[in-house]
Short mmCIF file of C-alpha atoms in Angstrom, two decimals:
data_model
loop_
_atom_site.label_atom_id
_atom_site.label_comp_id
_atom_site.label_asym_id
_atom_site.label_seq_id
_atom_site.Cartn_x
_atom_site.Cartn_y
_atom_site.Cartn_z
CA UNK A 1 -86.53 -31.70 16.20
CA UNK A 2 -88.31 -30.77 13.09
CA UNK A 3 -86.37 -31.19 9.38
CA UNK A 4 -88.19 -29.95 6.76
CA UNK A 5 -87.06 -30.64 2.98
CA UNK A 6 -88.81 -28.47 -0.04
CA UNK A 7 -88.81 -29.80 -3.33
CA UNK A 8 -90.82 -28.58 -6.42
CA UNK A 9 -92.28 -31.30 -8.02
CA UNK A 10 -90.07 -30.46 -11.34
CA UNK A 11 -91.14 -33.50 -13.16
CA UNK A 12 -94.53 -32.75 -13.26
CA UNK A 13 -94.41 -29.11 -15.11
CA UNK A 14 -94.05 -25.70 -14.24
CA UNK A 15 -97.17 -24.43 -12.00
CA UNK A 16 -97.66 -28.23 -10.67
CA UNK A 17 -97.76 -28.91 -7.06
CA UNK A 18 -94.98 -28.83 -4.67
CA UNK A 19 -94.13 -31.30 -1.34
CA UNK A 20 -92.41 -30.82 1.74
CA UNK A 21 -91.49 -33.82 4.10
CA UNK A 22 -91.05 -33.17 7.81
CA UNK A 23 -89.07 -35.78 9.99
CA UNK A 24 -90.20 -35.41 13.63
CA UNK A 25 -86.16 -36.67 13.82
CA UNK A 26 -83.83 -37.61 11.00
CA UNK A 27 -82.07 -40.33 13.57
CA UNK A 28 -82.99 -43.18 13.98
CA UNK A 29 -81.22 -46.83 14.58
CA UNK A 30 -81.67 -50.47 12.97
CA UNK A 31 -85.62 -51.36 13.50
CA UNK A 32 -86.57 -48.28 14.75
CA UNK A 33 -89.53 -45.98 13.48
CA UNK A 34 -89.07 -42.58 11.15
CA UNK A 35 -92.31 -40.66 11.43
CA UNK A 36 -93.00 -37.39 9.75
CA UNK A 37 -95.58 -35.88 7.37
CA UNK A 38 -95.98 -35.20 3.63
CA UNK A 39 -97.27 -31.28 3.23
CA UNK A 40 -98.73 -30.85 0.17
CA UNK A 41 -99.30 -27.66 -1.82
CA UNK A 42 -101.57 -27.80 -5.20
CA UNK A 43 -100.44 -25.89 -7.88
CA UNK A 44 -101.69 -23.74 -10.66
CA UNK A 45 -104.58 -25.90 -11.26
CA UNK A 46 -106.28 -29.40 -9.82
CA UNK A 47 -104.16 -32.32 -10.04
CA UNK A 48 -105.11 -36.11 -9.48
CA UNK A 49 -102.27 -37.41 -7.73
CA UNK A 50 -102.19 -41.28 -7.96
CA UNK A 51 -100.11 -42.42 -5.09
CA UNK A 52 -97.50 -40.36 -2.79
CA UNK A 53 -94.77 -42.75 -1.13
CA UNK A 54 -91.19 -42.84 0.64
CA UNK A 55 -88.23 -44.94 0.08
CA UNK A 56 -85.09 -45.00 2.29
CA UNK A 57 -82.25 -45.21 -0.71
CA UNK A 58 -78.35 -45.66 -0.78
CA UNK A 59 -75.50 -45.81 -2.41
CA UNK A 60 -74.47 -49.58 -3.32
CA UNK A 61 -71.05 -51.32 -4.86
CA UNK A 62 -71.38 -53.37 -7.67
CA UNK A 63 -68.60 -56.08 -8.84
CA UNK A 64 -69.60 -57.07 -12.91
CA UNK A 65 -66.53 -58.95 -14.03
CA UNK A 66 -63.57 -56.72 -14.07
CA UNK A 67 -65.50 -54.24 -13.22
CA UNK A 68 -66.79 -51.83 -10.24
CA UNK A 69 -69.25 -49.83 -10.42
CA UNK A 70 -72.10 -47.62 -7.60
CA UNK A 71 -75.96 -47.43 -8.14
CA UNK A 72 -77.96 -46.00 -6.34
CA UNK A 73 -80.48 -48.54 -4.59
CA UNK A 74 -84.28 -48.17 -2.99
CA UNK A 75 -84.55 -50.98 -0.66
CA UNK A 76 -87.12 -50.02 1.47
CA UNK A 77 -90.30 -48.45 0.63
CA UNK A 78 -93.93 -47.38 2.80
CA UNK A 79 -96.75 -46.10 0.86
CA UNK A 80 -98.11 -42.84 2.43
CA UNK A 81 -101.57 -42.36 0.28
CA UNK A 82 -103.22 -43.64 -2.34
CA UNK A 83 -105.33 -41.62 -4.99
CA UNK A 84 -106.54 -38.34 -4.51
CA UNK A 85 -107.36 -35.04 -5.73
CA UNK A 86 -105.22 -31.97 -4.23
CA UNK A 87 -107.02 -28.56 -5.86
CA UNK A 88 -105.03 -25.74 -6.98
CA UNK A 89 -103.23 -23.76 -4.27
CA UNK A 90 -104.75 -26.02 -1.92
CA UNK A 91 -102.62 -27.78 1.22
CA UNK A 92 -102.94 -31.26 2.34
CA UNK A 93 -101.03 -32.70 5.71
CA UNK A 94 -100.39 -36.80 5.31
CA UNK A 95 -98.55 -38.51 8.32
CA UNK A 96 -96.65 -41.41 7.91
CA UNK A 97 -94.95 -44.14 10.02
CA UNK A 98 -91.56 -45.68 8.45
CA UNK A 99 -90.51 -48.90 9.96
CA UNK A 100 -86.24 -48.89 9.26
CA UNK A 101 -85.58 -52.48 8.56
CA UNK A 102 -83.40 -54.39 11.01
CA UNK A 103 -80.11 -54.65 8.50
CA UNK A 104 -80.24 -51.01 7.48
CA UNK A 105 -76.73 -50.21 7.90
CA UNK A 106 -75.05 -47.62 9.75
CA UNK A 107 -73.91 -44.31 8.66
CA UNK A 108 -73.04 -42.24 12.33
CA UNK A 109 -71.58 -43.44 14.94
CA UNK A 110 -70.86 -40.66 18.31
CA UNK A 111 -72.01 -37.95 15.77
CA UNK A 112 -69.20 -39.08 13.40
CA UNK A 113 -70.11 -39.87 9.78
CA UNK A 114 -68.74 -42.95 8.68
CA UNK A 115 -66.81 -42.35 5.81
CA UNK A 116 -68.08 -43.62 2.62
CA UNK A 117 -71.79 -44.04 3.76
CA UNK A 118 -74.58 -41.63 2.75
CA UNK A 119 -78.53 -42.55 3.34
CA UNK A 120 -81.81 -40.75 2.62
CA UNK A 121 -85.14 -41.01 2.36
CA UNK A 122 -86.87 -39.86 -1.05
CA UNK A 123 -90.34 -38.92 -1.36
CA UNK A 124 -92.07 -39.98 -4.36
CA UNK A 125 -95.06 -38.51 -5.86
CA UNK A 126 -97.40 -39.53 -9.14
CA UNK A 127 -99.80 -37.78 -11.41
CA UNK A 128 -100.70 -38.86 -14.79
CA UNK A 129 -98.26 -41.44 -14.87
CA UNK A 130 -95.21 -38.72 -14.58
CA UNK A 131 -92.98 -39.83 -11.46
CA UNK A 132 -91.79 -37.36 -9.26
CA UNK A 133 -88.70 -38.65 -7.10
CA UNK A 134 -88.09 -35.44 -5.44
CA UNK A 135 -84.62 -34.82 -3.39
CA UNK A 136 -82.85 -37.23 -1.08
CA UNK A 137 -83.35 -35.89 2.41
CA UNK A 138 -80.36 -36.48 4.94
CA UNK A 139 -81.09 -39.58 7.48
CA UNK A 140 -78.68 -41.00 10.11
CA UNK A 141 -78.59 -44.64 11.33
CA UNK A 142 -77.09 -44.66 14.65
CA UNK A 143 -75.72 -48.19 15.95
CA UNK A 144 -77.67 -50.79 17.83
CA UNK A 145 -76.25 -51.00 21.40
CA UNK A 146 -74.60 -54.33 20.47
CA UNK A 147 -73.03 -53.19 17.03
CA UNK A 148 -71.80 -49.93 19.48
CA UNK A 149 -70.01 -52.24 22.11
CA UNK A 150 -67.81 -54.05 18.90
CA UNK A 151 -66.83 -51.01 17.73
CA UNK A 152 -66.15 -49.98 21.09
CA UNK A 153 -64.38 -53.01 21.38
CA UNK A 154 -62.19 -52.09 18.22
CA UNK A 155 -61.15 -48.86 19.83
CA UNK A 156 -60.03 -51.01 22.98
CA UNK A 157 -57.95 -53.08 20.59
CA UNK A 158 -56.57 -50.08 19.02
CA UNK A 159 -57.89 -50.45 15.24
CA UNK A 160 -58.46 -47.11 13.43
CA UNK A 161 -61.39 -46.65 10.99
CA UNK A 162 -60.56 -46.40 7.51
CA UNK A 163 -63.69 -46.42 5.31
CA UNK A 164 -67.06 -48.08 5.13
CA UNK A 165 -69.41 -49.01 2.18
CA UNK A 166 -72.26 -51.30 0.38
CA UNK A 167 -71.15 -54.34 -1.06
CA UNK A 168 -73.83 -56.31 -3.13
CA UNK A 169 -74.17 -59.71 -2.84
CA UNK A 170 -75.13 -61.91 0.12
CA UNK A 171 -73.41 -63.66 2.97
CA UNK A 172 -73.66 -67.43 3.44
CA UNK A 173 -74.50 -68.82 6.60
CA UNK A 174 -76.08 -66.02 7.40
CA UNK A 175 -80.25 -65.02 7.26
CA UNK A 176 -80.34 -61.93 5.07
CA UNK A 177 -83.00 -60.29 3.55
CA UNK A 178 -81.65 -57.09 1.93
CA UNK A 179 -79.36 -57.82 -1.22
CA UNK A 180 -75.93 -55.87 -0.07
CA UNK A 181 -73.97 -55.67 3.21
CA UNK A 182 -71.93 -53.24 4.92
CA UNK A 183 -68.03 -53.15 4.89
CA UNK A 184 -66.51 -51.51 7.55
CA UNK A 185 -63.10 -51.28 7.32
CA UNK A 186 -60.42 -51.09 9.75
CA UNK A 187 -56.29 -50.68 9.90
CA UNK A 188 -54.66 -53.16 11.31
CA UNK A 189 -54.26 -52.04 15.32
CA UNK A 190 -50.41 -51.76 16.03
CA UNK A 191 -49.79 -55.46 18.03
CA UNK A 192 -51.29 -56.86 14.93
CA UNK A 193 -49.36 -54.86 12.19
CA UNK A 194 -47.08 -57.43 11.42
CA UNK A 195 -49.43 -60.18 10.41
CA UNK A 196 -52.54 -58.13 8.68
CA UNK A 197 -53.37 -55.71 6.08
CA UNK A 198 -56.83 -54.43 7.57
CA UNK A 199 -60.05 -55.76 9.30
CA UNK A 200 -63.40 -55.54 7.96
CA UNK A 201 -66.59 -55.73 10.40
CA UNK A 202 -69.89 -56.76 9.32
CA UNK A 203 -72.95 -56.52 10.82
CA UNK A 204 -76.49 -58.49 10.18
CA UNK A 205 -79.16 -57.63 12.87
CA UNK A 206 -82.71 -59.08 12.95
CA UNK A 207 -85.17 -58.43 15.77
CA UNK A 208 -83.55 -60.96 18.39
CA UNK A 209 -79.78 -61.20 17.49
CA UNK A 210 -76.28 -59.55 15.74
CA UNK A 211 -74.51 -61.63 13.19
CA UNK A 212 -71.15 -60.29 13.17
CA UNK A 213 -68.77 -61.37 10.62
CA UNK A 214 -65.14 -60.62 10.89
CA UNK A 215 -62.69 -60.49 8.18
CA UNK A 216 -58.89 -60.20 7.66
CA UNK A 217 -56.26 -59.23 5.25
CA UNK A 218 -53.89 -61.73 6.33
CA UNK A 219 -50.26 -61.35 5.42
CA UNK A 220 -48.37 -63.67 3.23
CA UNK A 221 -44.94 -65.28 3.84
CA UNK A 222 -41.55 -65.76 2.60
CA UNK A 223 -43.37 -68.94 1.21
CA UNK A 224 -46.82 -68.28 1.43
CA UNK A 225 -49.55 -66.14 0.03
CA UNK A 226 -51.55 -63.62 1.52
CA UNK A 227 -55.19 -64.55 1.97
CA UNK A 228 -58.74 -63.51 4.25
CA UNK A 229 -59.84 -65.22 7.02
CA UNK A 230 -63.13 -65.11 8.25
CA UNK A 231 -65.28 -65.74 11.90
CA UNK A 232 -68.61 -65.38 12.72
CA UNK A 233 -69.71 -64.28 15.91
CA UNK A 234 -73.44 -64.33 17.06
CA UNK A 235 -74.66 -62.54 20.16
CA UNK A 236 -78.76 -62.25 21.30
CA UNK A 237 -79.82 -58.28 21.83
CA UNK A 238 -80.06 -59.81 25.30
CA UNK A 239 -76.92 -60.47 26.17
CA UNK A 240 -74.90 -57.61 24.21
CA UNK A 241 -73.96 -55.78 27.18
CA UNK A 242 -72.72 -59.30 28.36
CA UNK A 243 -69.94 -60.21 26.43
CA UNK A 244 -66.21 -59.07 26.23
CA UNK A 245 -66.05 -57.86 23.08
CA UNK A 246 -62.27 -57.08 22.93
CA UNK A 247 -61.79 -60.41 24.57
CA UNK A 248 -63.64 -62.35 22.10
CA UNK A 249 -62.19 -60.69 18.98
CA UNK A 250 -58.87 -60.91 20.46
CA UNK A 251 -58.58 -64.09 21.29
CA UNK A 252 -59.92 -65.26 17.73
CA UNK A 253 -57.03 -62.89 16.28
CA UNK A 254 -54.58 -64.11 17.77
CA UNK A 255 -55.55 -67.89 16.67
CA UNK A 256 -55.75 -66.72 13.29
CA UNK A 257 -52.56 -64.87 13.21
CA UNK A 258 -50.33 -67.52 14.54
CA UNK A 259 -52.36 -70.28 12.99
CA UNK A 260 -49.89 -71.94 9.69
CA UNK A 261 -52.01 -74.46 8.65
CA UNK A 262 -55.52 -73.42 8.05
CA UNK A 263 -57.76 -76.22 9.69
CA UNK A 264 -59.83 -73.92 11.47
CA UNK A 265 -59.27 -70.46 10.57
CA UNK A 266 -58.23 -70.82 6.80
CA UNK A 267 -60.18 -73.72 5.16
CA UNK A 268 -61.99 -72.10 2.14
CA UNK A 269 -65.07 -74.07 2.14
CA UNK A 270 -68.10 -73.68 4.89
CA UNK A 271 -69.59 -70.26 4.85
CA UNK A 272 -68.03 -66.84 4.06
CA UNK A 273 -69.12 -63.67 1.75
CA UNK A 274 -71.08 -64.72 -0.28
CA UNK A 275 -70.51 -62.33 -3.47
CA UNK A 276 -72.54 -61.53 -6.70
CA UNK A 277 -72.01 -62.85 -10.15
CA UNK A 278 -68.61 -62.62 -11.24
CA UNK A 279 -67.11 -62.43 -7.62
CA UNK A 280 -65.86 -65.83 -5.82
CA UNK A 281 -67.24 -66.26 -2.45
CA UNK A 282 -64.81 -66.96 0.44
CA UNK A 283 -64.93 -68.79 3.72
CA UNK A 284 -63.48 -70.95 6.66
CA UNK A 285 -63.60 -74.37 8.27
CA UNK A 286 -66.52 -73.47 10.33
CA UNK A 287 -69.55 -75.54 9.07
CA UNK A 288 -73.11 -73.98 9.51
CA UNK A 289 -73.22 -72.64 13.18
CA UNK A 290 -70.45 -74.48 15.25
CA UNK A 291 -69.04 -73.95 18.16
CA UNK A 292 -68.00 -70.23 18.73
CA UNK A 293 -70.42 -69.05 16.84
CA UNK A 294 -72.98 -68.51 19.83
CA UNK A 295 -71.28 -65.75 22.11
CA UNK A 296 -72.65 -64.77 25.65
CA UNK A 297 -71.92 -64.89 29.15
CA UNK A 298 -68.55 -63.75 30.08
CA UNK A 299 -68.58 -60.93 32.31
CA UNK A 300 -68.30 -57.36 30.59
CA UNK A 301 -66.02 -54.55 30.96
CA UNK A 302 -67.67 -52.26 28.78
CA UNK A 303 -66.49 -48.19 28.25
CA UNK A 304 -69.50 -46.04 28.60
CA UNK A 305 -70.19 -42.30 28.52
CA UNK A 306 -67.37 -39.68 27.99
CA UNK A 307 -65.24 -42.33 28.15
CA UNK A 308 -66.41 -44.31 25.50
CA UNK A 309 -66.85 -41.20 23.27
CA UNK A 310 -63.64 -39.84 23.20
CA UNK A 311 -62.65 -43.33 22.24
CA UNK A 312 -65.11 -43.63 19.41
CA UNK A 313 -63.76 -40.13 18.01
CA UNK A 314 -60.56 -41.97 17.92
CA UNK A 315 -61.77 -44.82 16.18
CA UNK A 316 -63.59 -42.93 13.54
CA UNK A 317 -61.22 -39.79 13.32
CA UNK A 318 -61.70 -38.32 9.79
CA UNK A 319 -64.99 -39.43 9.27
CA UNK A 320 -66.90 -37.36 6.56
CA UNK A 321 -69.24 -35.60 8.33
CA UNK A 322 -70.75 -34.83 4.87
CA UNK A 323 -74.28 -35.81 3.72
CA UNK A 324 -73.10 -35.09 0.49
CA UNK A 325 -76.54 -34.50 -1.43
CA UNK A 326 -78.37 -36.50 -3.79
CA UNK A 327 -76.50 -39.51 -4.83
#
């Protein structure tokens, strides 16, 4: 499937050259390869363009004291060709090979857009020192097969989607190399309604494992306060389709639910979110990568196929299916 985005090169005067960027196919998942060309049409007269590059670029939350506020953030870029001279009314063809890195997050999931989430990829072209950013074209970041069985897993459990977006900052404990994270937020399923607010998933992939870090609104007491508890799961690509998902989380919520006394599940010290300036980070009792932190082995029961779709559009009913244009 060919997409093909036009956009006069505005920025560098009327009569100047013009670009269009063709993805072979906008999808594409965590570590997985964009490829597409750069058409380019000279304008008027002969132009010396100095370098002609693309950027994947999203929309990102920002805490500054009181304050909240979204930019919009490049965060990964590949050059696509150095100098050269494009004559007038002549048409050059560049290819180009984008490598998506590993923690790009999601923004589809079953062909549902996740609410709150929006991702392109800009082209970029210079001459004479005038930029030309061009338009954001539309692309979709599909789940990894392990970051689809947990959110499988959620629909098992029976949490609803609510929202998703970019938090900046870092998470301690874990290896992260882009400076945000994704939020994806979750009601509380029904047999947990009593004890939390909502659940928040996020995910941290590198080439040979998922970081998943789980976090709840807990609820407070007649005499206590409510406050969020954390876990952190780790699975290998390998073993994904291994582990009981719903299992896993459920048996951690429940602990945390019923548990009064912190220790384990409610300690604020270890490793947690790890915010920007102006933001306290939070965590629990677990210390580096203890026990439960490795998950693997347990027999699955995964849903698959139609199955697993028409649970998904239950998960993620009222997604914005919206690209929404240039941020």
């Amino acid at each position: 499937m060919l997409v093909v985005f036009k956009k006069m090169l505005g920025a560098l005067g009327v009569g100047g050259p013009s670009v269009d960027t063709v993805l072979t196919d906008p999808y594409t998942r965590p570590g997985g390869m964009l490829q597409g060309q750069v058409h380019l049409e000279g304008g008027k007269s002969d132009v010396d363009i100095e370098h002609v590059a693309v950027g994947l670029v999203t929309r990102v939350e920002t805490e500054s004291g009181d304050h909240e506020y979204n930019s919009t953030v490049e965060f990964h870029r590949v050059p696509v060709t150095g100098p050269l001279r494009l004559a007038a009314g002549a048409r050059q063809s560049i290819p180009f090979q984008f490598p998506v890195p590993w923690e790009t997050p999601i923004t589809d999931v079953y062909g549902q857009r996740l609410h709150g989430m929006t991702m392109g990829l800009r082209t970029e072209v210079a001459v004479a020192r005038a930029v030309d950013k061009g338009d954001l074209d539309p692309v979709f970041v599909q789940p990894l097969p392990a970051q689809e069985a947990v959110l499988e897993a959620m629909g098992r459990l029976g949490f609803r989607f609510r929202s998703a977006d970019l938090e900046r900052g870092y998470i301690r404990g874990v290896q992260q190399s882009l400076p945000f994270y994704q939020e994806i937020e979750f009601w509380a399923a029904p047999q947990y309604s009593h004890a939390l607010n909502q659940l928040e998933l996020t995910f941290v992939a590198n080439p040979h494992a998922l970081d998943v870090i789980i976090e709840v609104d807990k609820r407070g007491g007649l005499f206590t306060a409510g406050r969020d508890v954390f876990h952190h799961l780790r699975v290998e690509h390998a073993n994904a389709d291994r582990t009981d998902w719903a299992e896993q989380i459920d048996g951690w919520l429940r602990q945390a639910v019923v548990s009064r006394s912190g220790g384990h599940f409610g300690t604020p010290q270890g490793y947690g979110h790890g915010y920007g300036p102006g933001k306290s980070g939070h965590g629990h009792g677990h210390r580096g990568m203890g026990a439960g932190a490795v998950v693997g082995g347990i027999a699955a029961g995964m849903v698959g196929g139609y199955i697993a779709s028409e649970m998904m559009d239950e998960v993620f009913d009222g997604g914005d299916m919206d690209f929404g244009g240039d941020f």
